[in-house]
N, CA, C and O atoms as a printed pandas DataFrame, in Angstrom:
     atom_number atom_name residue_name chain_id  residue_number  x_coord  y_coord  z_coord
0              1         N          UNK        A               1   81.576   93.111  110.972
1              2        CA          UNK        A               1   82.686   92.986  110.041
2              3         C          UNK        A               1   82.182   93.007  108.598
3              4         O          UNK        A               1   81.347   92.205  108.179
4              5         N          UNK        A               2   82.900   94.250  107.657
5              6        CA          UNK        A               2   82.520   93.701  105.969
6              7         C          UNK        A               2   83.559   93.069  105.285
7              8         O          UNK        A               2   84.735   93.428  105.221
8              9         N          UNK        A               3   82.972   92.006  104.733
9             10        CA          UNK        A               3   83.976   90.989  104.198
10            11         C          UNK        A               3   84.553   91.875  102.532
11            12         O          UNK        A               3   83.873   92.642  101.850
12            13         N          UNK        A               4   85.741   91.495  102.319
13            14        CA          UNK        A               4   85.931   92.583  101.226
14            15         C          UNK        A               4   86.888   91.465  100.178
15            16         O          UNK        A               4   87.823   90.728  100.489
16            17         N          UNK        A               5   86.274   91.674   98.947
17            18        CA          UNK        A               5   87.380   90.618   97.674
18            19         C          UNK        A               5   88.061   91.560   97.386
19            20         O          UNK        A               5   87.390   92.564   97.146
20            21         N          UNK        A               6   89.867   91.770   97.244
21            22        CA          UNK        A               6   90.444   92.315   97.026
22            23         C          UNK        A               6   91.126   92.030   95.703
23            24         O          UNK        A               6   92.065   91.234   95.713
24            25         N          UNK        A               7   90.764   92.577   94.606
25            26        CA          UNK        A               7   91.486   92.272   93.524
26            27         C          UNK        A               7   92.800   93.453   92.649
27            28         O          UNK        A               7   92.646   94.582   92.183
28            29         N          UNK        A               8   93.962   92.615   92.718
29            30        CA          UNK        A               8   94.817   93.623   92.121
30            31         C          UNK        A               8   95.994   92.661   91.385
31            32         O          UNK        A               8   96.193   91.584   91.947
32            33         N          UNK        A               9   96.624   92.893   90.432
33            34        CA          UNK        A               9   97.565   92.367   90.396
34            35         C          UNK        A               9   98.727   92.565   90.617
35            36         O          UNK        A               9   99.529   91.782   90.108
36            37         N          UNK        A              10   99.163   93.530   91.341
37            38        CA          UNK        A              10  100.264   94.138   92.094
38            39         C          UNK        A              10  100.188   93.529   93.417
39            40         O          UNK        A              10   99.151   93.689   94.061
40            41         N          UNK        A              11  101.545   92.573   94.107
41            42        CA          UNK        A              11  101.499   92.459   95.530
42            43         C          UNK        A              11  101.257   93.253   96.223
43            44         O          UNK        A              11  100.300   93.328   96.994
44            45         N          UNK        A              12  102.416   94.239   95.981
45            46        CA          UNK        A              12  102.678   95.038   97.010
46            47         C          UNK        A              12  101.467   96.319   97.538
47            48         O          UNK        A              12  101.563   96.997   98.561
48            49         N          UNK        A              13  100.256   96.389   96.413
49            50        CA          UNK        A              13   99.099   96.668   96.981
50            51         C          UNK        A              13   98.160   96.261   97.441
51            52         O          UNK        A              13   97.323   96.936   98.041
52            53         N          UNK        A              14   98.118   94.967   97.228
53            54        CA          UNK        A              14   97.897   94.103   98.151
54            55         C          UNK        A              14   97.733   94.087   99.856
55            56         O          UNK        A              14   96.796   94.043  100.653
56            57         N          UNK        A              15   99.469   94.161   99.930
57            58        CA          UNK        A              15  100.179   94.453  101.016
58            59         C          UNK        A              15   99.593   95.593  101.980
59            60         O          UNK        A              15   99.337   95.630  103.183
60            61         N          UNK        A              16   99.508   96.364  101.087
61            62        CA          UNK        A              16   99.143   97.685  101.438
62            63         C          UNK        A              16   97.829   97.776  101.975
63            64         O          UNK        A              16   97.540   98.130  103.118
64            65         N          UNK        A              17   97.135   97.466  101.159
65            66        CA          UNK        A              17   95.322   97.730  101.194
66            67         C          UNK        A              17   95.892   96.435  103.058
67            68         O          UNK        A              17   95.586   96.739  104.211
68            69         N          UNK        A              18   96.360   95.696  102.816
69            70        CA          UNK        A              18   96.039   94.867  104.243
70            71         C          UNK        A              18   96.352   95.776  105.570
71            72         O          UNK        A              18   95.590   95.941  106.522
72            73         N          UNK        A              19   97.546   96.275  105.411
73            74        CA          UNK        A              19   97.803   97.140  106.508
74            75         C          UNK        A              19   96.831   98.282  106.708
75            76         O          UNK        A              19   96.499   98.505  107.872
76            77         N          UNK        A              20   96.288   99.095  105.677
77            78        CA          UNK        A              20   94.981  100.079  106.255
78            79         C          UNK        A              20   94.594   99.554  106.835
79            80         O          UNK        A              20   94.580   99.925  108.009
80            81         N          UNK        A              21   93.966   98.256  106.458
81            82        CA          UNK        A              21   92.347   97.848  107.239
82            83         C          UNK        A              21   92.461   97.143  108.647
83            84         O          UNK        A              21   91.480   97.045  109.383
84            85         N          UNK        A              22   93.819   96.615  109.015
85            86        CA          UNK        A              22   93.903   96.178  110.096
86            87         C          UNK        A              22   93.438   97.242  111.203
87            88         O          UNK        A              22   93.455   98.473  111.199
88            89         N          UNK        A              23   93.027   96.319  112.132
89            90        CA          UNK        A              23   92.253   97.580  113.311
90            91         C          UNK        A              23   90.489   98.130  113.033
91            92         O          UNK        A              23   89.628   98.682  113.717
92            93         N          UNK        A              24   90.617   97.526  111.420
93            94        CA          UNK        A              24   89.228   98.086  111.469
94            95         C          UNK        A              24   87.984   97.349  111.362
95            96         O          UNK        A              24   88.167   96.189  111.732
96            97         N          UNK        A              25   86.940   97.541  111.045
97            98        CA          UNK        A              25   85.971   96.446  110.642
98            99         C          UNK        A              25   85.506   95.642  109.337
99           100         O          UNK        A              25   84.452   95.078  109.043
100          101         N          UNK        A              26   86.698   95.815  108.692
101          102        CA          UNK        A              26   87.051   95.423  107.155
102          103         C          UNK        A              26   87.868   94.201  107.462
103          104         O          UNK        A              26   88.692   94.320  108.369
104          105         N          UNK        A              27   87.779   93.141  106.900
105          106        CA          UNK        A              27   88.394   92.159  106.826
106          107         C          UNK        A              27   88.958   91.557  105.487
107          108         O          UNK        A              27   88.004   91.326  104.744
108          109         N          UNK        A              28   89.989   91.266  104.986
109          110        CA          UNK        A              28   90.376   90.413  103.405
110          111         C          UNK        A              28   89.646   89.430  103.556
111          112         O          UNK        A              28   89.732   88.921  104.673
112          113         N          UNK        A              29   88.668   88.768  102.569
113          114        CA          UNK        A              29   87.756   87.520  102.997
114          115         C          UNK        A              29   88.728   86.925  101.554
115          116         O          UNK        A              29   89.071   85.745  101.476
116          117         N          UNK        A              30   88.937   87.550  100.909
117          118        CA          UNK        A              30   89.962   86.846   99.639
118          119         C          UNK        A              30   90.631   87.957   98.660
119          120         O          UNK        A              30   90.516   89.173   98.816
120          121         N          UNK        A              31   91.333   87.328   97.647
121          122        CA          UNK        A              31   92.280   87.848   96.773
122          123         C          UNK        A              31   92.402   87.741   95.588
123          124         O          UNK        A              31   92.520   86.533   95.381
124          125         N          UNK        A              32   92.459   88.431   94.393
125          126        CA          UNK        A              32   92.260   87.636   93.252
126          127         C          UNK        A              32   93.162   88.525   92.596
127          128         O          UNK        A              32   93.206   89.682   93.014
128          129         N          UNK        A              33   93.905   88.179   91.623
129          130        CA          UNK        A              33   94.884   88.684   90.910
130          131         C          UNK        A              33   94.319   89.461   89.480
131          132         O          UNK        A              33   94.865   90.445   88.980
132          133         N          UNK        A              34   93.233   88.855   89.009
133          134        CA          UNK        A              34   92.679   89.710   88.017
134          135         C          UNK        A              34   90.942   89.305   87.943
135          136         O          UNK        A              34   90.341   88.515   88.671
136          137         N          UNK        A              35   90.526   89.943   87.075
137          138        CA          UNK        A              35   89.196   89.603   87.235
138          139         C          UNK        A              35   88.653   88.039   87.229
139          140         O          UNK        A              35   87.990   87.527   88.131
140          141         N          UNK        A              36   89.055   87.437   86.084
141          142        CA          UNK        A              36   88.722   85.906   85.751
142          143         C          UNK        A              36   88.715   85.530   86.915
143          144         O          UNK        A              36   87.550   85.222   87.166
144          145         N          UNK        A              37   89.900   85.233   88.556
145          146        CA          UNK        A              37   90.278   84.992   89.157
146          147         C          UNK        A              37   88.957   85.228   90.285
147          148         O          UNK        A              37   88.536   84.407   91.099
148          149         N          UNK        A              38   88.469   86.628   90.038
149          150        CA          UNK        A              38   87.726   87.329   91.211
150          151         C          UNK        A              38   86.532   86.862   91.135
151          152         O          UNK        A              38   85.880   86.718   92.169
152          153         N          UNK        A              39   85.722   86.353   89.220
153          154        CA          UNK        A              39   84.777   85.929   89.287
154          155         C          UNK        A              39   84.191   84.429   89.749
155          156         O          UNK        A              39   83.081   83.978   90.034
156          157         N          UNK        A              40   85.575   83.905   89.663
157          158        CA          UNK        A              40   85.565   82.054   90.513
158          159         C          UNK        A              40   85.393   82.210   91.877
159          160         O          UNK        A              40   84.670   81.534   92.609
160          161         N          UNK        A              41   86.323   83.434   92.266
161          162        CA          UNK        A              41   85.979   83.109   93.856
162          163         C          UNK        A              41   84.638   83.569   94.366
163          164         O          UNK        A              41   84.267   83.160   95.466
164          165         N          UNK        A              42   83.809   84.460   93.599
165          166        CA          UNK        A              42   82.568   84.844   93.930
166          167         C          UNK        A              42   81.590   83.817   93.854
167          168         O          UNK        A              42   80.532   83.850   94.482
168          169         N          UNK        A              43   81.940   82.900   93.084
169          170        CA          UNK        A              43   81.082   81.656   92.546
170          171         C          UNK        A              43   80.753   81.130   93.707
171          172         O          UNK        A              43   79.564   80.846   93.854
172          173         N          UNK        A              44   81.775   80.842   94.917
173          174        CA          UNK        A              44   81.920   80.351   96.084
174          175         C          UNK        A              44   81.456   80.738   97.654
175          176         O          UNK        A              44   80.988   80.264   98.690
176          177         N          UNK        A              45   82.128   82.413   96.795
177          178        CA          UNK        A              45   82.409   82.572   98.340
178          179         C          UNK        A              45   81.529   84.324   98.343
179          180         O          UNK        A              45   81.319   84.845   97.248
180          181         N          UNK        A              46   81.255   84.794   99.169
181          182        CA          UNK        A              46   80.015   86.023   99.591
182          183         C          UNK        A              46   80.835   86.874  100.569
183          184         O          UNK        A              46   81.257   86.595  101.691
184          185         N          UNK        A              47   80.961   88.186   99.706
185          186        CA          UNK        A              47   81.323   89.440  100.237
186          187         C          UNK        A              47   80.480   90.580  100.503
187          188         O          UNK        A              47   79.339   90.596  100.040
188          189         N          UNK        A              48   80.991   91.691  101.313
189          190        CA          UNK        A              48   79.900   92.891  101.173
190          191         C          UNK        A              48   81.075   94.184  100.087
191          192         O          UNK        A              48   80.747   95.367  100.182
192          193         N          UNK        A              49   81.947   93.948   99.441
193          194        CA          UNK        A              49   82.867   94.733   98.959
194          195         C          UNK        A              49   83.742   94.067   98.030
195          196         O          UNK        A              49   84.406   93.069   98.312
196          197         N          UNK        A              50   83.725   94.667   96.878
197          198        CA          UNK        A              50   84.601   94.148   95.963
198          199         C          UNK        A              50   85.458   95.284   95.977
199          200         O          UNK        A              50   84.822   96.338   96.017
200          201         N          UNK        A              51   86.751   95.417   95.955
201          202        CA          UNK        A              51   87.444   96.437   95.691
202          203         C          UNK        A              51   88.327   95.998   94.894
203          204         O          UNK        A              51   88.926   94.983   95.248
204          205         N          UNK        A              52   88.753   96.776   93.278
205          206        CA          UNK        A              52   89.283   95.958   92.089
206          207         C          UNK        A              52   89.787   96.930   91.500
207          208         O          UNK        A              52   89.227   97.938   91.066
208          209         N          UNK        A              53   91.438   96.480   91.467
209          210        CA          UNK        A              53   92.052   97.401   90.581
210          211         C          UNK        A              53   91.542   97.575   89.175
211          212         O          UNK        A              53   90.834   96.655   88.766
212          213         N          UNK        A              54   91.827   98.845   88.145
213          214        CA          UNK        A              54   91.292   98.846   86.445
214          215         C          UNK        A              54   92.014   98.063   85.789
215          216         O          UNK        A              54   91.503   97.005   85.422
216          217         N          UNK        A              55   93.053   98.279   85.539
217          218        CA          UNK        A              55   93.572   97.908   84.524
218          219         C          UNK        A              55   94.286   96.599   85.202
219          220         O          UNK        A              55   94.724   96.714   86.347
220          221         N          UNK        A              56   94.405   95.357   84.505
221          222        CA          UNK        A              56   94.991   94.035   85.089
222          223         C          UNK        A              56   95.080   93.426   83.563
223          224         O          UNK        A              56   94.573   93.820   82.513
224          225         N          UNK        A              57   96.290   91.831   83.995
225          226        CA          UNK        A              57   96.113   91.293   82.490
226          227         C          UNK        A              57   94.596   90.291   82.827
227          228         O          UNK        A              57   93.713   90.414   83.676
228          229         N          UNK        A              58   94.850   89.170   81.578
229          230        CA          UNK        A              58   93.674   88.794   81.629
230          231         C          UNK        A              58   92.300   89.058   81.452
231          232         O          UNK        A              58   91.708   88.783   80.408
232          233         N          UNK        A              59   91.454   89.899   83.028
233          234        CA          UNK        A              59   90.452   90.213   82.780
234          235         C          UNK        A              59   90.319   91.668   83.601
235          236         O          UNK        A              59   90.020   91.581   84.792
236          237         N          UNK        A              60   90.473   92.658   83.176
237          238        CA          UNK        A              60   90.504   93.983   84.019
238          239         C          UNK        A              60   89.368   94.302   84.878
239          240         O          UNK        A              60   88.331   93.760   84.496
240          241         N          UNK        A              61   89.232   95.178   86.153
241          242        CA          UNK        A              61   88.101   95.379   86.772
242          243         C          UNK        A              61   86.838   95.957   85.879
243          244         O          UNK        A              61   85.654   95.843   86.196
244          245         N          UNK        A              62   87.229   96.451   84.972
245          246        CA          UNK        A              62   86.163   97.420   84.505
246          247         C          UNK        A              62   85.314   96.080   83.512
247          248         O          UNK        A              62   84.194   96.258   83.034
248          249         N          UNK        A              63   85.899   95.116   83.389
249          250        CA          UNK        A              63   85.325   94.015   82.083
250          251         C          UNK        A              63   84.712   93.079   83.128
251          252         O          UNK        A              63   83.667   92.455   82.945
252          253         N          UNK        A              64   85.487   93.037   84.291
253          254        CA          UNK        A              64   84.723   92.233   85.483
254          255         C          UNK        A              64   83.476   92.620   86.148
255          256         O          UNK        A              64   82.596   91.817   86.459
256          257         N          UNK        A              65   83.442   93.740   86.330
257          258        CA          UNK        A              65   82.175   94.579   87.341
258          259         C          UNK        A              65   81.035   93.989   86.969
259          260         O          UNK        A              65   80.357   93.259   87.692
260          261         N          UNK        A              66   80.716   94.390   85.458
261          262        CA          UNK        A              66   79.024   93.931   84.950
262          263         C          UNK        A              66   79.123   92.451   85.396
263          264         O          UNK        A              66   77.925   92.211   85.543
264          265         N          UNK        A              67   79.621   91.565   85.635
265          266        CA          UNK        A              67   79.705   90.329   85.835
266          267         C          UNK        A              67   79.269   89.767   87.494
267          268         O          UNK        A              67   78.570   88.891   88.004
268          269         N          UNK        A              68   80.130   90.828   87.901
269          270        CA          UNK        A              68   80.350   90.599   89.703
270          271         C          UNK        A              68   78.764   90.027   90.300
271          272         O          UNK        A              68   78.581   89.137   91.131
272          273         N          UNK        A              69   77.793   90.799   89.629
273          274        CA          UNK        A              69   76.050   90.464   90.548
274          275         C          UNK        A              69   75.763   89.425   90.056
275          276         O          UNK        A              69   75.142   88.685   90.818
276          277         N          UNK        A              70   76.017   88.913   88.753
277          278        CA          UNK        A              70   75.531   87.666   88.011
278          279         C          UNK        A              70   76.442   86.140   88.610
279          280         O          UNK        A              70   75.937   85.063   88.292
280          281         N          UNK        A              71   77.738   86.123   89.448
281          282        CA          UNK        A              71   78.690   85.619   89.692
282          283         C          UNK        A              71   77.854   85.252   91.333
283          284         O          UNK        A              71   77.418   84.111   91.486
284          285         N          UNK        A              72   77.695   86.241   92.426
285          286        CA          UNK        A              72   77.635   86.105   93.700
286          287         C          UNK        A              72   76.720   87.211   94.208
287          288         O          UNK        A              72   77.009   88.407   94.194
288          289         N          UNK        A              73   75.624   86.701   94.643
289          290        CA          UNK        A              73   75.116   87.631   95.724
290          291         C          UNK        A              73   76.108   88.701   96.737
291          292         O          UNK        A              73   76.840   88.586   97.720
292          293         N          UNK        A              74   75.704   89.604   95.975
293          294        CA          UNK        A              74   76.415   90.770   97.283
294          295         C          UNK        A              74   75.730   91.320   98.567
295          296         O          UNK        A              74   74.831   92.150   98.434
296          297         N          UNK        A              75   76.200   90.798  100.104
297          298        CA          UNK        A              75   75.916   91.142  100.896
298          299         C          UNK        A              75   75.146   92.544  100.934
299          300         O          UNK        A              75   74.763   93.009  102.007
């Protein structure tokens, strides 16, 4: 199984990205609504996949990324 942080601030893609992966060997290990959000839960918690929408309020994926390796070991 790869554990995957899903960050978006849209539910309903959310929603979405969940229904692909069912059936497969991808699992939601968490959720984060914008980056700020994505970099707390990394603090914690260990994925093999970040998948992050661009543009968000707050902290967008692209301002988050350089951050993501310094935040959590990536599987």
């Amino acid at each position: 199984m790869f554990k995957i942080l899903l960050v978006d601030d849209e539910p309903i893609i959310k929603i979405g990205v969940r229904k692909l992966l069912e059936g497969t060997d991808y699992i939601i290990a968490g959720t984060a609504s914008n980056g700020s959000e994505a970099l707390l839960f990394l603090e914690t918690n260990s994925v093999d996949i970040i998948l992050t929408d661009l543009k968000m309020p707050v902290m967008d994926g692209v301002s988050a990324a350089p951050t993501c390796p310094e935040k959590a070991e990536l599987n």
